[in-house]
Coordinates of C-alpha atoms in Angstrom, one line a residue:
Chain A
X1 CA 0.0 0.0 0.0
X2 CA 2.9 2.4 0.8
X3 CA 4.2 2.0 -2.8
X4 CA 0.8 2.8 -4.2
X5 CA 0.4 6.0 -2.1
X6 CA 3.9 7.2 -2.9
X7 CA 3.6 6.5 -6.6
X8 CA 0.2 8.1 -6.8
X9 CA 1.2 11.2 -4.9
X10 CA 4.2 11.8 -7.2
X11 CA 2.1 11.2 -10.3
X12 CA -0.7 13.6 -9.2
X13 CA 1.9 16.3 -8.3
X14 CA 3.7 16.1 -11.6
X15 CA 0.5 16.0 -13.6
X16 CA -0.9 19.0 -11.6
X17 CA 2.3 20.9 -12.4
X18 CA 2.2 20.1 -16.2
X19 CA -1.6 20.9 -16.4
X20 CA -1.0 24.2 -14.6
X21 CA 1.9 25.1 -17.0
X22 CA -0.3 24.2 -20.0
X23 CA -3.0 26.4 -18.5
X24 CA -0.7 29.4 -18.1
X25 CA 0.7 29.0 -21.6
X26 CA -2.7 28.8 -23.3
X27 CA -3.3 32.2 -24.7
X28 CA -5.3 31.7 -27.8
X29 CA -8.1 29.4 -29.1
X30 CA -5.5 27.8 -31.4
X31 CA -3.3 27.1 -28.3
X32 CA -6.4 25.6 -26.6
X33 CA -7.5 23.5 -29.5
X34 CA -4.3 22.6 -31.4
X35 CA -1.5 23.3 -28.9
X36 CA -0.3 26.3 -31.0
X37 CA 0.6 23.9 -34.0
X38 CA 4.3 23.7 -33.0
X39 CA 4.5 20.5 -31.0
X40 CA 7.9 18.5 -31.0
X41 CA 7.7 15.2 -32.9
X42 CA 8.6 13.0 -29.9
X43 CA 5.9 14.7 -27.8
X44 CA 3.4 14.3 -30.7
X45 CA 4.3 10.5 -31.1
X46 CA 4.0 9.9 -27.4
X47 CA 0.8 11.9 -27.1
X48 CA -0.7 10.0 -30.1
X49 CA 0.5 6.7 -28.6
X50 CA -0.7 7.5 -25.1
X51 CA -4.1 8.6 -26.4
X52 CA -4.4 5.6 -28.7
X53 CA -3.4 3.1 -26.0
X54 CA -5.5 3.2 -22.8
X55 CA -6.4 1.0 -20.0
X56 CA -8.8 -0.5 -22.5
X57 CA -5.9 -1.9 -24.6
X58 CA -3.9 -3.0 -21.6
X59 CA -6.5 -4.3 -19.1
X60 CA -9.5 -4.9 -21.5
X61 CA -7.8 -6.4 -24.6
X62 CA -5.0 -7.9 -22.4
X63 CA -7.7 -9.7 -20.5
X64 CA -9.3 -10.8 -23.8
X65 CA -5.9 -12.3 -24.8
X66 CA -5.8 -14.0 -21.4
X67 CA -9.1 -15.7 -22.3
X68 CA -8.8 -16.1 -26.1
X69 CA -5.0 -16.4 -26.6
X70 CA -2.2 -14.9 -28.6
X71 CA -4.3 -14.7 -31.8
X72 CA -5.0 -11.2 -30.6
X73 CA -1.5 -10.3 -31.7
X74 CA -3.1 -9.7 -35.1
X75 CA -4.5 -6.5 -33.5
X76 CA -0.9 -5.4 -32.7
X77 CA 0.0 -5.9 -36.3
X78 CA -2.9 -3.7 -37.3
X79 CA -2.1 -1.2 -34.6
X80 CA 1.4 -0.8 -35.9
X81 CA 0.9 -1.0 -39.6
X82 CA -2.5 0.8 -39.8
X83 CA -2.5 2.7 -36.5
X84 CA 1.0 4.2 -36.9
X85 CA 2.6 3.7 -40.3
X86 CA -0.5 4.2 -42.6
X87 CA -2.0 6.7 -40.2
X88 CA 1.1 8.9 -40.0
X89 CA 2.4 8.5 -43.5
X90 CA -0.7 8.4 -45.7
X91 CA -3.3 10.1 -43.5
X92 CA -1.3 12.3 -41.1
X93 CA 0.8 14.4 -43.6
X94 CA -2.2 15.2 -45.8
X95 CA -4.4 16.0 -42.8
X96 CA -1.8 18.3 -41.4
X97 CA -1.3 20.0 -44.8
X98 CA -5.0 20.5 -45.7
X99 CA -5.9 21.2 -42.0
X100 CA -3.4 24.0 -41.7
X101 CA -4.3 25.4 -45.2
X102 CA -8.0 25.5 -44.3
X103 CA -7.4 26.7 -40.7
X104 CA -9.2 23.8 -39.0
X105 CA -9.0 22.8 -35.4
X106 CA -11.1 19.6 -35.1
X107 CA -12.0 16.7 -37.4
X108 CA -15.7 17.8 -37.9
X109 CA -14.4 21.2 -38.9
X110 CA -11.9 19.6 -41.3
X111 CA -14.8 18.0 -43.1
X112 CA -16.9 21.1 -43.0
X113 CA -14.2 23.3 -44.6
X114 CA -13.0 20.7 -47.0
X115 CA -16.5 20.1 -48.4
X116 CA -17.9 23.5 -47.6
X117 CA -20.7 22.0 -45.5
X118 CA -21.8 23.1 -42.0
X119 CA -24.2 20.2 -42.0
X120 CA -21.3 17.8 -41.9
X121 CA -19.7 19.6 -39.0
X122 CA -22.9 19.6 -36.9
X123 CA -23.7 15.9 -37.8
X124 CA -20.1 14.7 -37.0
X125 CA -19.9 16.8 -33.9
X126 CA -23.2 15.5 -32.4
X127 CA -22.4 11.9 -33.4
X128 CA -19.0 12.0 -31.7
X129 CA -20.5 13.6 -28.6
X130 CA -23.3 11.1 -28.3
X131 CA -21.2 7.9 -28.8
X132 CA -17.7 8.8 -27.6
X133 CA -18.8 8.4 -23.9
X134 CA -19.2 4.6 -24.6
X135 CA -15.5 4.4 -25.4
X136 CA -14.6 6.8 -22.5
X137 CA -16.5 4.6 -20.1
X138 CA -14.6 1.6 -21.3
X139 CA -11.3 3.4 -20.6
X140 CA -12.6 4.4 -17.1
X141 CA -13.8 0.9 -16.3
X142 CA -10.3 -0.4 -17.1
X143 CA -8.6 1.8 -14.5
X144 CA -11.4 1.6 -11.9
X145 CA -11.5 -2.2 -12.1
X146 CA -7.7 -2.3 -11.6
X147 CA -7.6 0.1 -8.6
X148 CA -10.7 -1.5 -7.0
X149 CA -9.3 -5.0 -7.4
X150 CA -5.8 -4.0 -6.3
X151 CA -6.6 -1.8 -3.2
X152 CA -9.9 -3.3 -2.1
X153 CA -11.6 0.2 -2.3
X154 CA -15.2 0.1 -3.7
X155 CA -15.7 0.5 -7.5
X156 CA -18.0 3.5 -7.0
X157 CA -15.6 5.4 -4.8
X158 CA -12.7 4.9 -7.2
X159 CA -14.9 5.9 -10.1
X160 CA -15.9 9.2 -8.5
X161 CA -12.4 10.2 -7.5
X162 CA -11.0 9.4 -10.9
X163 CA -13.8 11.2 -12.7
X164 CA -13.0 14.4 -10.7
X165 CA -9.3 14.0 -11.3
X166 CA -9.7 13.6 -15.0
X167 CA -12.0 16.6 -15.1
X168 CA -9.6 18.9 -13.3
X169 CA -6.6 17.9 -15.5
X170 CA -8.3 18.3 -18.9
X171 CA -10.5 21.3 -18.3
X172 CA -7.6 23.3 -17.0
X173 CA -5.0 22.5 -19.6
X174 CA -6.3 22.6 -23.1
X175 CA -4.5 20.6 -25.8
X176 CA -1.1 22.1 -24.9
X177 CA -1.2 20.8 -21.3
X178 CA -2.7 17.5 -22.5
X179 CA 0.1 16.8 -25.0
X180 CA 2.9 17.5 -22.6
X181 CA 1.1 15.5 -19.9
X182 CA 0.8 12.7 -22.5
X183 CA 4.5 12.7 -23.2
X184 CA 5.2 12.3 -19.5
X185 CA 2.6 9.6 -19.2
X186 CA 3.7 7.9 -22.4
X187 CA 7.3 7.6 -21.0
X188 CA 5.9 6.0 -17.8
X189 CA 3.8 3.6 -19.8
X190 CA 6.7 2.5 -21.9
X191 CA 9.0 1.8 -18.9
X192 CA 6.2 -0.1 -17.1
X193 CA 5.3 -2.3 -20.0
X194 CA 9.0 -3.0 -20.9
X195 CA 9.5 -4.2 -17.3
X196 CA 6.3 -6.3 -17.4
X197 CA 7.3 -8.3 -20.5
X198 CA 10.9 -8.9 -19.4
X199 CA 9.8 -10.0 -15.9
X200 CA 7.0 -12.3 -17.3
X201 CA 9.4 -14.1 -19.8
X202 CA 12.0 -14.4 -17.0
X203 CA 9.7 -16.1 -14.5
X204 CA 8.4 -18.5 -17.2
X205 CA 11.9 -19.6 -18.3
X206 CA 12.5 -17.4 -21.4
X207 CA 10.6 -16.7 -24.6
X208 CA 10.5 -20.1 -26.3
X209 CA 10.0 -22.0 -23.0
X210 CA 7.1 -19.7 -22.0
X211 CA 5.3 -20.2 -25.3
X212 CA 5.8 -23.9 -25.3
X213 CA 4.3 -24.1 -21.8
X214 CA 1.3 -22.1 -23.0
X215 CA 0.9 -24.4 -26.1
X216 CA 0.9 -27.5 -23.8
X217 CA -1.5 -26.0 -21.3
X218 CA -4.8 -27.2 -22.8
X219 CA -3.6 -30.8 -22.4
X220 CA -2.6 -30.4 -18.7
X221 CA -4.7 -32.1 -16.0
X222 CA -7.9 -30.2 -15.0
X223 CA -7.7 -27.6 -17.8
X224 CA -10.2 -29.3 -20.2
X225 CA -12.9 -28.9 -17.6
X226 CA -12.2 -25.2 -17.2
X227 CA -12.1 -24.5 -20.9
X228 CA -15.3 -26.5 -21.8
X229 CA -17.5 -23.5 -22.5
X230 CA -14.7 -21.7 -24.5
X231 CA -14.0 -24.9 -26.6
X232 CA -17.7 -25.1 -27.6
X233 CA -17.4 -21.4 -28.8
X234 CA -14.4 -22.3 -31.0
X235 CA -11.4 -22.1 -28.6
X236 CA -8.5 -24.4 -29.6
X237 CA -5.6 -23.2 -27.4
X238 CA -3.8 -20.0 -26.3
X239 CA -1.2 -20.3 -29.0
X240 CA -3.7 -21.2 -31.7
X241 CA -6.3 -19.1 -33.7
X242 CA -9.9 -20.0 -32.8
X243 CA -11.7 -22.5 -35.0
X244 CA -12.5 -20.9 -38.3
X245 CA -16.1 -19.6 -38.6
X246 CA -16.9 -20.3 -34.9
X247 CA -18.5 -17.6 -32.7
X248 CA -15.1 -17.0 -31.0
X249 CA -13.4 -16.6 -34.4
X250 CA -15.9 -14.0 -35.5
X251 CA -15.5 -12.2 -32.2
X252 CA -11.7 -12.1 -32.3
X253 CA -11.3 -11.4 -36.0
X254 CA -14.2 -9.0 -36.7
X255 CA -14.8 -7.2 -33.4
X256 CA -11.5 -7.1 -31.6
X257 CA -9.0 -7.1 -34.6
X258 CA -10.9 -5.4 -37.5
X259 CA -13.0 -3.1 -35.3
X260 CA -10.1 -1.4 -33.6
X261 CA -7.4 -2.3 -36.2
X262 CA -9.2 -0.4 -39.0
X263 CA -11.2 2.0 -36.8
X264 CA -8.1 3.7 -35.6
X265 CA -7.7 5.5 -39.0
X266 CA -10.8 7.6 -38.5
X267 CA -10.6 8.5 -34.8
X268 CA -11.3 12.2 -34.2
X269 CA -9.2 12.4 -31.0
X270 CA -6.2 11.0 -32.9
X271 CA -6.4 12.8 -36.3
X272 CA -6.4 16.1 -34.5
X273 CA -2.9 15.3 -33.3
X274 CA -1.6 15.5 -36.9
X275 CA -2.6 19.1 -37.0
X276 CA -0.5 20.0 -34.0
X277 CA 2.9 19.7 -35.7
X278 CA 4.7 22.2 -37.9
X279 CA 5.5 20.1 -41.0
X280 CA 5.6 16.6 -42.5
X281 CA 9.1 16.1 -41.2
X282 CA 7.8 15.9 -37.6
X283 CA 5.4 13.2 -38.7
X284 CA 8.3 11.2 -40.3
X285 CA 10.2 11.4 -37.1
X286 CA 7.1 10.5 -35.1
X287 CA 6.7 7.2 -37.0
X288 CA 10.0 5.9 -35.5
X289 CA 8.9 6.3 -31.9
X290 CA 5.3 5.6 -32.6
X291 CA 5.9 2.1 -33.9
X292 CA 8.1 1.0 -31.0
X293 CA 5.7 2.5 -28.5
X294 CA 2.7 0.6 -29.8
X295 CA 4.7 -2.7 -29.9
X296 CA 5.5 -2.3 -26.2
X297 CA 1.9 -1.4 -25.4
X298 CA -0.5 -3.9 -27.1
X299 CA 2.2 -6.4 -28.1
X300 CA 3.2 -6.7 -24.4
X301 CA -0.3 -6.6 -23.0
X302 CA -1.6 -9.4 -25.4
X303 CA 1.5 -11.6 -24.8
X304 CA 1.4 -11.2 -21.1
X305 CA -2.4 -11.6 -20.9
X306 CA -2.1 -15.0 -22.7
X307 CA 1.0 -16.1 -20.8
X308 CA -0.7 -15.3 -17.4
X309 CA -2.5 -18.6 -17.9
X310 CA 0.7 -20.6 -17.4
X311 CA 1.6 -18.6 -14.3
X312 CA -1.9 -19.0 -12.8
X313 CA -2.0 -22.7 -13.6
X314 CA 1.5 -23.4 -12.1
X315 CA 0.5 -21.6 -8.9
X316 CA -3.2 -22.5 -8.4
X317 CA -4.1 -25.2 -11.0
X318 CA -6.6 -22.7 -12.5
X319 CA -6.5 -20.9 -15.8
X320 CA -6.4 -17.1 -15.8
X321 CA -10.2 -16.4 -16.3
X322 CA -11.1 -18.8 -13.5
X323 CA -8.4 -17.5 -11.1
X324 CA -9.2 -13.8 -11.8
X325 CA -13.0 -14.2 -11.9
X326 CA -13.6 -11.9 -14.8
X327 CA -12.1 -11.2 -18.2
X328 CA -11.3 -7.6 -17.2
X329 CA -9.7 -8.7 -14.0
X330 CA -7.0 -11.0 -15.5
X331 CA -4.2 -8.4 -15.9
X332 CA -4.8 -6.8 -12.4
X333 CA -4.9 -10.2 -10.7
X334 CA -1.7 -11.3 -12.5
X335 CA 0.2 -8.2 -11.5
X336 CA -1.0 -8.6 -7.9
X337 CA -0.1 -12.3 -7.7
X338 CA 3.1 -12.6 -9.6
X339 CA 5.0 -9.3 -9.8
X340 CA 7.0 -7.6 -7.0
X341 CA 4.9 -5.5 -4.7
X342 CA 6.7 -2.3 -5.6
X343 CA 5.9 -2.9 -9.3
X344 CA 2.2 -3.2 -8.4
X345 CA 2.3 0.4 -7.1
X346 CA 4.2 1.7 -10.2
X347 CA 2.0 -0.3 -12.6
X348 CA -1.1 1.3 -11.0
X349 CA 0.4 4.7 -12.0
X350 CA 1.2 3.3 -15.5
X351 CA -2.4 2.4 -15.9
X352 CA -3.5 5.7 -14.4
X353 CA -1.3 7.4 -17.0
X354 CA -2.8 5.2 -19.8
X355 CA -6.3 6.0 -18.7
X356 CA -6.0 9.7 -17.9
X357 CA -4.1 10.4 -21.2
X358 CA -6.8 8.8 -23.3
X359 CA -9.6 10.3 -21.1
X360 CA -8.1 13.7 -21.5
X361 CA -8.1 13.5 -25.2
X362 CA -11.6 12.0 -25.3
X363 CA -13.0 14.6 -23.0
X364 CA -11.3 17.4 -25.0
X365 CA -12.8 15.9 -28.3
X366 CA -16.3 15.5 -26.8
X367 CA -16.0 19.1 -25.6
X368 CA -15.0 20.5 -29.0
X369 CA -17.5 18.3 -30.8
X370 CA -20.5 19.6 -28.8
X371 CA -19.3 23.1 -27.8
X372 CA -17.5 24.3 -30.9
X373 CA -18.6 22.0 -33.8
X374 CA -22.3 21.6 -33.0
X375 CA -23.4 24.5 -30.8
X376 CA -21.0 27.3 -31.9
X377 CA -20.3 26.7 -35.5
X378 CA -23.3 24.6 -36.7
X379 CA -26.1 26.2 -34.6
X380 CA -24.2 29.5 -34.4
X381 CA -24.6 29.9 -30.7
X382 CA -23.1 33.2 -29.5
X383 CA -20.7 32.4 -26.7
X384 CA -16.9 32.2 -26.1
X385 CA -15.5 28.9 -27.7
X386 CA -13.3 28.0 -24.8
X387 CA -16.1 28.5 -22.3
X388 CA -18.6 26.5 -24.4
X389 CA -16.0 23.7 -24.9
X390 CA -15.3 23.5 -21.1
X391 CA -19.0 23.1 -20.3
X392 CA -19.4 20.5 -23.0
X393 CA -16.4 18.6 -21.7
X394 CA -18.0 18.5 -18.2
X395 CA -21.2 17.1 -19.6
X396 CA -19.4 14.5 -21.7
X397 CA -17.3 13.4 -18.7
X398 CA -20.4 13.1 -16.4
X399 CA -22.2 10.9 -19.0
X400 CA -19.0 8.7 -19.3
X401 CA -18.9 8.3 -15.5
X402 CA -22.6 7.3 -15.4
X403 CA -22.1 4.8 -18.2
X404 CA -19.1 3.3 -16.4
X405 CA -21.2 2.9 -13.3
X406 CA -23.9 1.1 -15.4
X407 CA -21.3 -1.1 -17.1
X408 CA -20.3 -2.4 -13.7
X409 CA -23.7 -4.1 -13.6
X410 CA -23.2 -6.1 -16.9
X411 CA -22.2 -9.8 -17.1
X412 CA -18.6 -10.0 -15.9
X413 CA -17.6 -12.9 -18.3
X414 CA -18.0 -10.5 -21.2
X415 CA -15.0 -8.5 -22.4
X416 CA -17.0 -5.4 -21.7
X417 CA -14.1 -3.0 -22.0
X418 CA -12.9 -4.5 -25.3
X419 CA -16.4 -4.5 -26.8
X420 CA -17.2 -0.9 -25.8
X421 CA -13.9 0.2 -27.4
X422 CA -14.5 -1.8 -30.6
X423 CA -18.1 -0.4 -30.9
X424 CA -16.9 3.2 -31.0
X425 CA -13.9 2.5 -33.3
X426 CA -16.2 0.6 -35.7
X427 CA -18.8 3.4 -35.7
X428 CA -16.1 6.0 -36.5
X429 CA -14.7 3.9 -39.3
X430 CA -18.0 3.3 -41.0
X431 CA -19.1 7.0 -40.6
X432 CA -15.9 8.9 -41.3
X433 CA -13.3 6.7 -43.1
X434 CA -14.6 6.8 -46.8
X435 CA -15.2 10.6 -46.5
X436 CA -11.9 11.1 -44.8
X437 CA -10.0 9.3 -47.5
X438 CA -11.9 11.3 -50.2
X439 CA -11.2 14.5 -48.4
X440 CA -7.5 13.8 -48.4
X441 CA -7.0 12.2 -51.9
X442 CA -10.0 12.9 -54.2
X443 CA -10.1 16.6 -55.1
X444 CA -13.4 16.4 -57.1
X445 CA -15.3 14.2 -54.6
X446 CA -18.7 15.9 -54.3
X447 CA -20.2 17.2 -51.0
X448 CA -23.4 15.2 -51.6
X449 CA -21.6 11.9 -51.8
X450 CA -19.7 12.7 -48.6
X451 CA -23.1 13.4 -46.9
X452 CA -24.6 10.1 -48.2
X453 CA -21.5 8.1 -47.1
X454 CA -21.5 9.6 -43.6
X455 CA -25.2 9.1 -43.0
X456 CA -25.3 5.6 -44.6
X457 CA -22.2 4.5 -42.6
X458 CA -23.5 5.7 -39.2
X459 CA -27.1 4.5 -39.8
X460 CA -26.1 1.0 -40.8
X461 CA -23.5 0.8 -38.0
X462 CA -26.0 1.9 -35.4
X463 CA -28.8 -0.4 -36.7
X464 CA -26.3 -3.3 -36.6
X465 CA -25.1 -2.5 -33.1
X466 CA -28.6 -2.0 -31.6
X467 CA -30.5 -4.8 -33.5
X468 CA -28.3 -7.4 -35.1
X469 CA -24.9 -8.0 -33.4
X470 CA -26.0 -10.0 -30.4
X471 CA -23.1 -9.1 -28.1
X472 CA -23.9 -5.4 -28.3
X473 CA -27.7 -5.5 -28.9
X474 CA -28.1 -7.9 -26.0
X475 CA -26.4 -5.4 -23.6
X476 CA -28.1 -2.3 -25.1
X477 CA -31.5 -4.1 -24.6
X478 CA -33.5 -1.9 -27.0
X479 CA -34.0 -4.9 -29.4
X480 CA -35.3 -7.0 -26.5
X481 CA -37.6 -4.2 -25.5
X482 CA -39.1 -3.8 -29.0
X483 CA -39.1 -7.4 -30.3
X484 CA -38.6 -9.6 -27.3
X485 CA -35.2 -11.0 -28.6
X486 CA -31.6 -10.0 -28.4
X487 CA -31.0 -10.0 -32.2
X488 CA -33.5 -9.7 -35.0
X489 CA -31.6 -12.5 -37.0
X490 CA -31.6 -14.9 -34.1
X491 CA -33.4 -18.2 -34.9
X492 CA -33.5 -17.3 -38.6
X493 CA -31.4 -18.7 -41.5
X494 CA -29.3 -15.5 -41.2
X495 CA -28.3 -16.2 -37.5
X496 CA -24.5 -16.2 -38.3
X497 CA -24.9 -12.5 -38.9
X498 CA -25.5 -12.0 -35.2
X499 CA -21.8 -12.8 -34.6
X500 CA -20.5 -10.4 -37.3
X501 CA -19.2 -7.0 -36.1
X502 CA -20.9 -3.9 -37.4
X503 CA -17.7 -2.6 -39.1
X504 CA -17.7 -5.6 -41.5
X505 CA -21.1 -4.6 -42.9
X506 CA -21.3 -0.9 -42.3
X507 CA -17.9 0.2 -43.7
X508 CA -18.3 -1.6 -47.1
X509 CA -21.8 -0.2 -47.4
X510 CA -20.6 3.3 -46.6
X511 CA -18.0 3.0 -49.4
X512 CA -20.6 1.7 -51.8
X513 CA -23.0 4.4 -50.9
X514 CA -20.3 7.0 -51.5
X515 CA -19.4 5.6 -54.9
X516 CA -23.1 5.3 -56.1
X517 CA -23.8 8.9 -54.9
X518 CA -20.7 10.1 -56.7
X519 CA -21.8 8.4 -59.9
X520 CA -25.3 9.9 -59.6
X521 CA -24.2 13.5 -58.6
X522 CA -21.1 13.7 -60.7
X523 CA -17.8 15.3 -59.7
X524 CA -17.7 18.4 -57.5
X525 CA -17.6 21.8 -59.2
X526 CA -14.9 24.4 -58.3
X527 CA -17.4 26.4 -56.1
X528 CA -18.0 23.4 -53.9
X529 CA -14.3 23.0 -53.2
X530 CA -13.8 26.5 -51.9
X531 CA -13.3 26.5 -48.1
X532 CA -15.9 28.2 -46.0
X533 CA -14.9 31.4 -44.2
X534 CA -12.2 30.8 -41.6
X535 CA -13.0 32.3 -38.2
X536 CA -10.5 32.9 -35.5
X537 CA -12.4 30.9 -33.0
Chain B
X1 CA 8.6 -21.2 -34.3
X2 CA 9.5 -19.6 -31.0
X3 CA 7.5 -22.4 -29.3
X4 CA 4.2 -21.4 -31.0
X5 CA 2.8 -24.2 -33.0
X6 CA 0.1 -22.4 -35.1
X7 CA 1.7 -20.5 -38.0
X8 CA -1.2 -17.9 -38.0
X9 CA -0.1 -16.9 -34.4
X10 CA 3.7 -16.9 -34.8
X11 CA 3.4 -15.0 -38.1
X12 CA 1.4 -12.3 -36.1
X13 CA 4.1 -12.4 -33.4
X14 CA 6.9 -11.8 -36.0
X15 CA 4.9 -9.2 -38.0
X16 CA 4.4 -7.2 -34.9
X17 CA 8.2 -7.0 -34.4
X18 CA 8.7 -6.5 -38.2
X19 CA 6.1 -3.6 -38.2
X20 CA 7.9 -1.8 -35.4
X21 CA 11.3 -2.3 -37.2
X22 CA 9.7 -0.9 -40.5
X23 CA 8.6 2.2 -38.5
X24 CA 12.2 2.7 -37.2
X25 CA 13.8 2.3 -40.6
X26 CA 11.2 4.7 -42.2
X27 CA 11.8 7.2 -39.5
X28 CA 15.6 7.1 -39.9
X29 CA 15.5 7.3 -43.7
X30 CA 13.0 10.2 -43.7
X31 CA 14.3 12.0 -40.6
X32 CA 15.0 15.3 -42.4
X33 CA 12.5 15.0 -45.3
X34 CA 9.4 17.0 -45.4
X35 CA 7.6 14.9 -48.1
X36 CA 4.2 15.7 -46.8
X37 CA 4.0 19.1 -48.4
X38 CA 6.2 22.0 -47.2
X39 CA 3.5 24.4 -46.3
X40 CA 4.1 23.8 -42.6
X41 CA 2.7 26.3 -40.3
X42 CA 1.1 28.3 -43.1
X43 CA -1.9 30.0 -41.6
X44 CA -4.6 32.1 -43.2

């Protein structure tokens, strides 16, 4: 406990100092929204990485790997290739260049000015504000679960304290404070995860030996009884992919890997980071640190999550999910049982850093989406941007805290954190990705086609999440309320669709809708491409 | 490979490492290049 108190006190002090410095240095709206557009490449890469990787990735997806195995490493491949390389090189440079030319401060505003459409700004803004709390609550649940499990303090008390802490840090600082705080937190996260993987491999006898032990685990005495339910769903082993076409395979491949792996390319809280650097050179440099950072975050979390089964079995005769009690408790329980006590305290701060850095960016994005994009620029509300944004941030944060409290009442065997995250990433991909690519690379893409793609992508995605995909529609309960079942395709010849993630259906439909609309409307005329008036705030 | 029997899993393990190495090489080669348009910082 002493280690936890000392580590937490130091963390809060340093964060308070950085946030206060950011607050003092924030003089203009551009400082507040885009950190003055002169951020150092390493700070940008660490901020992007720390925002991208949250407790959801470490505790939620790490726990999912503890249950489903190392097949989740495909998500790490996507995280590095799509989330860093493609995102920085193909999306980042163009976003920065066009964003600076048009004077944009947020992703909805980027679309609005690129396509000369206030409707797009309002629509994207309200969609982000309404659904981002689902992701924010997953991030919060990750850290609250860990602290509650590790210290024995009640879930609700930890939730309230963290909600207040996140509120103070983000509302004070603006993006400048957030990005410097992220760089500090990213460094902490890197050091913590590096120690975690080295220690885990060393207690399990080295890399190859640890993997071999994990591969043999399904055949050890007493394990078959514990994995009975998982095997029925398609589980083969922790070093094997799930059985092709099984419910588990669909869950791992479409929800966990594709949802987040592709969804990362159209995340409003991440794309805004590209606009904070001075030139494309900074983004080239950021690729270097970004790739290594992500490898040490999700690569380590998924490997350690899966390997925790060997450690738990050797010590207790039980596999990780049985020993920890819930999917989202596997990583916290592993750290508590097998790592040195001092590391438990430090790792708690690492997770705090992962959670607060992502929450800061999400709260900031929710605030700008409602305050600036929807109320100020779309509905033309007359008020100071920073004030409006701060009020909107508070509202977004309160909604996220309430959702976290509600998620504590869901079935603990579900990978709640991972599902909540995938849901938001998938929705963003289907809604924004085709339009985002067109905005960057197709000069004559018409505004009407962008409207059609956004509306089709979001409508199909939401319909799928609420009425078809059983994992989400079952939790959201609206389908049950209206039709008395968890999925409208259940018990029909189309029942396999209930296992398919929304992104697999909604993203292709959003692309097809865009192409059909483009063919019908024809290419954009010059007048449509002109940016709308740039205002200082 | 590396004690992992399923090729679909060890390929993912190696690709994760390979992806990070690709990022490092790209970062070093393009360290001083501004090949994303050189209008940096241009404000209206």
